[in-house]
Amino acid sequence: EGVKEAIKRCVTDFDEERQKAFDWLWKFVSSALMSGMNAMEASGGETIKTSWAAVKENKSVEEIGEEIFAELVKVAPHVVHLFNRPKKIQAAQFVSAVEMIVLFSRDPEQFFEDLKGLTIRHIKYGVKADYVKPFGKAILLAIQSCLGEAWTSDVKRAWEHLWLKVSCSVASCLSVGTSLVNVALVQGDLAKLVEAIECAPRGQRSQWLTEVTVHGSIVSPLYWAIRDGKFSMGKYILDDLLAIRADREAYYYGRETLWATHNDMIHILCKECPMLLEDVFDGLMWHAHTVLDGTIRVNYYIQELYGDPWSNKDPWKSPLATLTLEGEPQMFMHPAIAKVLDLKWNRFGRRGFLAMQLFWTFQLALYATGFVFLRNDCGTSSIAIRFLVGGISV
């Protein structure tokens, strides 16, 4: 489609007949290309599998690891400081890395699933995207050394083709993952997180604090910090998002962005970090600094906490219901929660409560009439009252 659009822009009289001709040609070309690429992938995958099996058969894990480390010292001595673990452990990790590369030829989806955790760990170790190329070169040289004469042109081509795809994916993930916010989260460093957020444009500050990208996946910095036990970072994120800022252009308040990207926030906080709930509720209130006639003006931003019946059909999945089921009783003493309960009580809660009490009072009066005052009366009206009470009870 992209090629077709480019041709349309270059050719002024790209009529329907020429479009049909292009479609026919592209169908033929794409079919030939796909069949060739599939055949190449199939043969290359088998070559990779066979050659790697031969390496493991001829050499032990320790020997393969030593070969890779020796080549790495020659090719990229500036990255050797990253590999400072005991020889056996380091060798096992090198072999595991090659196994992961081989996995790409067999099951790319599983490779990318594993790559997410691998990327986070390597950012923590200080690995940069620039280190990927020399590391791959060292691996290929080590495999060549282990295979000896079995390192044919076909084997070389298959491994180089595989490494080209793997290295592009890994380098891309490391480049995206090494943003200032990601590095601060991986290292669990609050000071670095504060410095990173200070670099954000005011209009994008809430986006930086609610979503980061790791290997194409959107990750919540708040949940990341909480699940790593970095509660001080979680508190900073919440306080910063729920602070009201302003400049000459507009007001900035991250409440809507926070709820839009963390609609299960109350559940997560109740389960994993209930002490941060108070920070959330504090951020949903604004109060004036001046006292007028003995009172202080307070604004409550509790739309999401109140709940929307049109967007959330199940009332037991609303934030307030989640807080009721999973939260602590003292949480309901917070002014923001008290305000939500007061609004619900005045709008419909009181009417519903009084209607229910009136119903039970009416049923009690019928019961007392039919079974207490007229208990010895077997008349039609007495029997009717008793049946009515029984029917209502059912």
Coordinates of C-alpha atoms in Angstrom, one line a residue:
E1 CA 0.0 0.0 0.0
G2 CA 2.9 2.4 0.8
V3 CA 4.5 1.8 -2.6
K4 CA 1.2 2.2 -4.3
E5 CA 0.6 5.6 -2.6
A6 CA 4.1 6.7 -3.5
I7 CA 3.5 5.9 -7.2
K8 CA 0.2 7.6 -7.2
R9 CA 1.8 10.8 -6.0
C10 CA 4.6 10.6 -8.7
V11 CA 2.3 9.5 -11.6
T12 CA -0.4 12.1 -12.3
D13 CA -2.6 9.8 -14.5
F14 CA -2.6 6.7 -12.3
D15 CA -6.1 5.6 -13.4
E16 CA -8.0 2.5 -12.5
E17 CA -6.5 0.4 -15.3
R18 CA -2.9 1.1 -14.1
Q19 CA -3.9 0.5 -10.5
K20 CA -5.2 -3.0 -11.5
A21 CA -1.9 -3.6 -13.3
F22 CA 0.1 -2.6 -10.3
D23 CA -2.0 -4.8 -8.0
W24 CA -1.4 -7.8 -10.3
L25 CA 2.4 -7.1 -10.4
W26 CA 2.7 -6.5 -6.7
K27 CA 0.8 -9.7 -5.9
F28 CA 3.3 -11.7 -8.1
V29 CA 6.3 -9.9 -6.6
S30 CA 5.2 -10.2 -3.0
S31 CA 4.3 -13.9 -3.4
A32 CA 7.8 -14.6 -4.8
L33 CA 9.5 -12.6 -2.1
M34 CA 7.5 -14.2 0.7
S35 CA 8.1 -17.7 -0.6
G36 CA 11.9 -17.0 -0.9
M37 CA 12.0 -15.5 2.6
N38 CA 10.1 -18.3 4.1
A39 CA 12.4 -20.8 2.5
M40 CA 15.4 -18.9 3.7
E41 CA 14.0 -18.7 7.3
A42 CA 13.3 -22.4 7.3
S43 CA 16.7 -23.5 6.1
G44 CA 18.4 -20.8 8.2
G45 CA 16.6 -22.0 11.4
E46 CA 17.6 -25.6 10.8
T47 CA 21.2 -24.6 10.2
I48 CA 21.2 -22.6 13.4
K49 CA 19.7 -25.4 15.4
T50 CA 22.1 -28.0 14.0
S51 CA 25.3 -25.9 14.4
W52 CA 24.4 -24.8 18.0
A53 CA 23.8 -28.5 18.9
A54 CA 27.2 -29.3 17.5
V55 CA 28.8 -26.6 19.6
K56 CA 27.2 -27.9 22.8
E57 CA 28.2 -31.5 21.9
N58 CA 31.9 -30.6 21.3
K59 CA 32.3 -28.1 24.2
S60 CA 31.2 -27.9 27.8
V61 CA 29.3 -24.8 29.1
E62 CA 32.5 -23.6 30.8
E63 CA 34.5 -23.9 27.6
I64 CA 31.9 -22.1 25.5
G65 CA 31.7 -19.3 28.1
E66 CA 35.5 -19.0 28.2
E67 CA 35.6 -18.8 24.4
I68 CA 33.0 -16.0 24.3
F69 CA 34.8 -14.1 27.1
A70 CA 38.1 -14.4 25.4
E71 CA 36.7 -13.0 22.1
L72 CA 34.9 -10.2 24.0
V73 CA 38.2 -9.1 25.6
K74 CA 39.7 -8.9 22.1
V75 CA 36.7 -7.2 20.4
A76 CA 35.4 -4.9 23.1
P77 CA 37.7 -4.6 26.2
H78 CA 35.7 -1.5 27.3
V79 CA 32.6 -3.7 28.2
V80 CA 34.5 -6.4 30.1
H81 CA 33.8 -4.7 33.4
L82 CA 30.2 -5.6 33.1
F83 CA 31.0 -9.3 33.3
N84 CA 32.6 -9.7 36.7
R85 CA 30.8 -12.8 38.1
P86 CA 32.5 -16.1 38.9
K87 CA 33.6 -18.0 35.7
K88 CA 31.0 -20.8 36.0
I89 CA 28.1 -18.4 36.6
Q90 CA 29.3 -16.1 33.8
A91 CA 29.7 -19.0 31.4
A92 CA 26.2 -20.2 32.1
Q93 CA 24.9 -16.7 31.5
F94 CA 26.7 -16.5 28.1
V95 CA 25.3 -19.9 27.0
S96 CA 21.9 -18.8 28.2
A97 CA 22.2 -15.6 26.0
V98 CA 23.1 -17.7 23.0
E99 CA 20.1 -20.0 23.7
M100 CA 17.9 -17.0 23.7
I101 CA 19.3 -15.9 20.3
V102 CA 18.6 -19.4 19.0
L103 CA 15.1 -19.2 20.4
F104 CA 14.4 -16.2 18.1
S105 CA 14.8 -18.5 15.1
R106 CA 12.3 -21.0 16.5
D107 CA 9.8 -19.0 18.5
P108 CA 10.0 -15.2 18.0
E109 CA 7.0 -14.5 20.1
Q110 CA 8.5 -16.2 23.2
F111 CA 11.8 -14.4 22.5
F112 CA 10.1 -11.0 22.7
E113 CA 8.2 -12.1 25.8
D114 CA 11.5 -12.9 27.5
L115 CA 13.2 -9.8 26.2
K116 CA 11.2 -7.5 28.3
G117 CA 12.6 -8.8 31.6
L118 CA 16.0 -9.1 30.1
T119 CA 16.0 -5.4 29.0
I120 CA 15.1 -4.2 32.5
R121 CA 17.9 -6.2 34.1
H122 CA 20.5 -5.0 31.6
I123 CA 19.5 -1.4 32.0
K124 CA 20.1 -1.9 35.7
Y125 CA 23.6 -3.3 34.9
G126 CA 24.4 -0.2 32.9
V127 CA 24.3 -1.9 29.5
K128 CA 24.0 0.5 26.5
A129 CA 22.7 -0.1 23.0
D130 CA 26.2 0.5 21.7
Y131 CA 27.4 -2.6 23.5
V132 CA 25.2 -5.0 21.5
K133 CA 27.2 -5.0 18.3
P134 CA 30.6 -6.0 19.8
F135 CA 28.9 -8.6 22.1
G136 CA 27.3 -10.2 19.0
K137 CA 30.6 -10.2 17.2
A138 CA 32.3 -11.9 20.1
I139 CA 29.6 -14.6 20.1
L140 CA 29.9 -15.3 16.4
L141 CA 33.7 -15.5 16.7
A142 CA 33.4 -17.9 19.6
I143 CA 30.9 -20.1 17.8
Q144 CA 33.2 -20.1 14.7
S145 CA 36.1 -21.2 17.0
C146 CA 34.1 -23.9 18.5
L147 CA 32.8 -25.3 15.2
G148 CA 36.2 -25.2 13.4
E149 CA 35.9 -26.6 9.9
A150 CA 32.1 -27.0 10.4
W151 CA 31.8 -23.1 10.2
T152 CA 30.8 -23.1 6.5
S153 CA 29.6 -20.1 4.5
D154 CA 26.0 -21.3 4.9
V155 CA 26.4 -21.5 8.7
K156 CA 28.1 -18.1 8.8
R157 CA 25.3 -16.5 6.7
A158 CA 22.6 -18.1 8.9
W159 CA 24.1 -16.8 12.1
E160 CA 24.9 -13.4 10.8
H161 CA 21.3 -13.1 9.5
L162 CA 19.9 -14.2 12.8
W163 CA 22.1 -11.9 14.8
L164 CA 21.2 -8.9 12.6
K165 CA 17.5 -9.3 13.5
V166 CA 18.2 -10.0 17.2
S167 CA 20.7 -7.2 17.7
C168 CA 18.3 -4.7 16.1
S169 CA 15.5 -5.7 18.5
V170 CA 17.8 -5.7 21.6
A171 CA 19.4 -2.4 20.7
S172 CA 16.0 -0.8 20.1
C173 CA 14.7 -2.0 23.4
L174 CA 17.8 -0.7 25.3
S175 CA 17.6 2.7 23.5
V176 CA 14.0 3.1 24.5
G177 CA 14.5 1.7 27.9
T178 CA 17.4 4.0 28.8
S179 CA 15.2 7.1 29.2
L180 CA 15.9 9.0 32.4
V181 CA 12.6 7.9 34.0
N182 CA 13.3 4.2 33.2
V183 CA 16.8 4.3 34.5
A184 CA 15.6 5.9 37.8
L185 CA 12.9 3.3 38.2
V186 CA 15.2 0.4 37.4
Q187 CA 17.8 1.7 39.9
G188 CA 15.1 2.6 42.5
D189 CA 16.7 6.1 42.8
L190 CA 14.2 8.7 44.0
A191 CA 16.7 11.6 43.4
K192 CA 17.2 10.5 39.8
L193 CA 13.5 10.3 39.3
V194 CA 13.0 13.8 40.6
E195 CA 15.8 15.1 38.2
A196 CA 14.2 13.2 35.3
I197 CA 10.7 14.6 35.9
E198 CA 12.1 18.1 36.3
C199 CA 13.2 17.8 32.6
A200 CA 9.7 17.1 31.4
P201 CA 7.7 19.9 29.7
R202 CA 4.9 21.0 32.0
G203 CA 2.2 19.8 29.6
Q204 CA 3.8 16.3 29.4
R205 CA 4.7 15.9 33.1
S206 CA 1.7 13.7 33.8
Q207 CA 2.4 11.4 30.8
W208 CA 6.0 10.9 32.0
L209 CA 4.8 9.9 35.4
T210 CA 2.0 7.5 34.3
E211 CA 3.4 5.7 31.3
V212 CA 6.8 4.5 30.2
T213 CA 7.7 2.2 27.4
V214 CA 9.8 -0.9 27.9
H215 CA 10.2 -3.2 24.8
G216 CA 7.0 -1.9 23.2
S217 CA 4.9 -2.4 26.3
I218 CA 3.4 0.4 28.3
V219 CA 4.4 0.1 32.0
S220 CA 3.1 2.2 34.9
P221 CA 5.9 3.9 36.9
L222 CA 3.6 4.0 39.9
Y223 CA 2.9 0.2 39.9
W224 CA 6.6 -0.5 39.0
A225 CA 7.7 1.5 42.1
I226 CA 5.2 -0.2 44.4
R227 CA 5.9 -3.7 43.3
D228 CA 9.6 -3.1 43.7
G229 CA 8.9 -1.9 47.3
K230 CA 10.0 1.7 46.5
F231 CA 7.1 3.3 48.3
S232 CA 8.9 6.7 48.6
M233 CA 9.0 6.8 44.8
G234 CA 5.3 5.9 44.6
K235 CA 4.5 8.7 47.1
Y236 CA 6.5 11.2 45.0
I237 CA 4.7 10.1 41.8
L238 CA 1.2 10.5 43.4
D239 CA 2.1 13.8 45.1
D240 CA 3.5 15.2 41.8
L241 CA 0.6 14.0 39.7
L242 CA -2.0 15.4 42.1
A243 CA -0.4 18.8 42.5
I244 CA -2.1 21.7 40.8
R245 CA 0.2 23.9 38.7
A246 CA -0.4 26.8 36.4
D247 CA 1.4 29.1 34.0
R248 CA 0.2 31.8 31.6
E249 CA -1.2 29.2 29.2
A250 CA -3.3 26.8 31.4
Y251 CA -3.7 24.9 34.6
Y252 CA -2.1 21.5 35.0
Y253 CA -3.5 18.7 37.1
G254 CA -2.7 15.1 36.6
R255 CA -5.8 13.7 38.2
E256 CA -7.6 12.7 35.0
T257 CA -4.5 11.2 33.4
L258 CA -3.9 9.2 36.6
W259 CA -7.4 7.7 36.7
A260 CA -7.5 7.1 33.0
T261 CA -4.3 5.0 33.1
H262 CA -4.8 3.5 36.5
N263 CA -8.5 2.6 36.8
D264 CA -7.7 -0.2 39.2
M265 CA -5.5 2.0 41.4
I266 CA -7.6 1.7 44.5
H267 CA -7.5 -2.1 44.3
I268 CA -3.7 -2.2 43.8
L269 CA -3.1 0.3 46.6
C270 CA -5.4 -1.5 49.1
K271 CA -3.7 -4.8 48.3
E272 CA 0.0 -3.8 48.1
C273 CA 0.5 -0.3 49.6
P274 CA -2.5 1.0 51.7
M275 CA -0.4 3.8 53.3
L276 CA -0.4 5.6 49.9
L277 CA -4.2 5.9 49.8
E278 CA -4.1 8.9 52.0
D279 CA -1.8 10.6 49.5
V280 CA -4.3 9.9 46.8
F281 CA -7.2 11.3 48.8
D282 CA -5.2 14.4 49.9
G283 CA -4.5 15.1 46.2
L284 CA -8.2 15.1 45.4
M285 CA -8.7 18.1 47.6
W286 CA -7.7 21.8 47.3
H287 CA -8.2 24.3 50.1
A288 CA -7.6 28.0 50.2
H289 CA -4.9 29.6 52.4
T290 CA -7.1 32.3 53.8
V291 CA -9.9 32.0 56.4
L292 CA -13.1 33.8 55.7
D293 CA -15.7 34.1 58.5
G294 CA -14.2 31.2 60.3
T295 CA -14.3 28.9 57.3
I296 CA -11.9 27.7 54.6
R297 CA -13.0 27.1 51.1
V298 CA -12.3 23.5 49.9
N299 CA -12.7 22.1 46.4
Y300 CA -13.2 18.3 46.0
Y301 CA -12.1 16.6 42.8
I302 CA -13.9 13.3 43.4
Q303 CA -15.7 12.5 40.1
E304 CA -13.8 9.2 39.6
L305 CA -14.0 8.3 43.2
Y306 CA -17.8 9.0 43.2
G307 CA -18.2 6.7 40.2
D308 CA -20.0 6.9 36.9
P309 CA -22.9 4.4 36.4
W310 CA -22.7 4.8 32.6
S311 CA -19.0 3.8 32.3
N312 CA -19.1 1.3 35.2
K313 CA -22.1 -0.9 35.0
D314 CA -21.1 -3.0 38.0
P315 CA -21.3 -0.8 41.1
W316 CA -19.2 -3.4 43.1
K317 CA -16.3 -2.6 40.9
S318 CA -16.3 1.1 41.5
P319 CA -13.5 2.7 43.5
L320 CA -15.7 3.3 46.5
A321 CA -17.0 -0.3 46.5
T322 CA -13.4 -1.6 46.2
L323 CA -12.4 0.6 49.2
T324 CA -15.4 -0.8 51.1
L325 CA -14.5 -4.4 50.4
E326 CA -10.7 -4.2 50.6
G327 CA -9.8 -1.1 52.5
E328 CA -9.4 -0.3 56.2
P329 CA -12.2 1.3 58.2
Q330 CA -10.2 4.3 59.2
M331 CA -9.9 5.3 55.5
F332 CA -13.5 6.4 55.6
M333 CA -12.6 9.1 58.1
H334 CA -10.7 11.0 55.4
P335 CA -12.6 14.2 54.3
A336 CA -12.6 13.3 50.6
I337 CA -14.2 9.9 51.3
A338 CA -16.6 11.5 53.8
K339 CA -17.6 14.0 51.1
V340 CA -18.3 11.2 48.6
L341 CA -20.5 9.4 51.2
D342 CA -22.3 12.6 52.1
L343 CA -23.1 13.3 48.5
K344 CA -24.4 9.7 47.9
W345 CA -26.4 9.8 51.1
N346 CA -28.1 13.2 50.2
R347 CA -28.7 12.4 46.6
F348 CA -30.2 8.9 46.8
G349 CA -29.0 7.0 49.9
R350 CA -31.4 8.7 52.4
R351 CA -34.4 8.1 50.2
G352 CA -33.5 4.4 49.6
F353 CA -32.8 3.9 53.3
L354 CA -36.1 5.5 54.4
A355 CA -38.1 3.5 51.7
M356 CA -36.6 0.3 52.9
Q357 CA -37.3 1.1 56.5
L358 CA -40.9 2.0 55.6
F359 CA -41.3 -1.4 53.9
W360 CA -40.0 -3.3 56.9
T361 CA -42.2 -1.2 59.2
F362 CA -45.2 -2.0 57.1
Q363 CA -44.3 -5.7 57.1
L364 CA -43.8 -5.7 60.9
A365 CA -47.2 -4.1 61.3
L366 CA -48.9 -6.7 59.1
Y367 CA -47.1 -9.5 61.1
A368 CA -48.2 -8.1 64.4
T369 CA -51.8 -7.7 63.2
G370 CA -52.1 -11.2 61.7
F371 CA -50.1 -13.2 64.1
V372 CA -50.3 -11.3 67.4
F373 CA -53.5 -9.3 67.7
L374 CA -55.6 -11.6 65.5
R375 CA -53.9 -14.9 66.3
N376 CA -57.2 -16.5 67.5
D377 CA -59.2 -15.1 64.6
C378 CA -59.8 -17.4 61.7
G379 CA -61.8 -15.0 59.6
T380 CA -61.2 -14.3 56.0
S381 CA -59.4 -11.0 56.6
S382 CA -57.0 -12.5 59.3
I383 CA -56.1 -15.4 57.0
A384 CA -55.5 -13.0 54.1
I385 CA -53.2 -10.8 56.3
R386 CA -51.2 -13.9 57.3
F387 CA -50.9 -15.1 53.7
L388 CA -49.9 -11.5 52.7
V389 CA -47.1 -11.5 55.3
G390 CA -45.9 -14.9 54.1
G391 CA -45.9 -13.8 50.5
I392 CA -44.0 -10.6 51.2
S393 CA -41.4 -12.6 53.2
V394 CA -40.8 -14.9 50.3

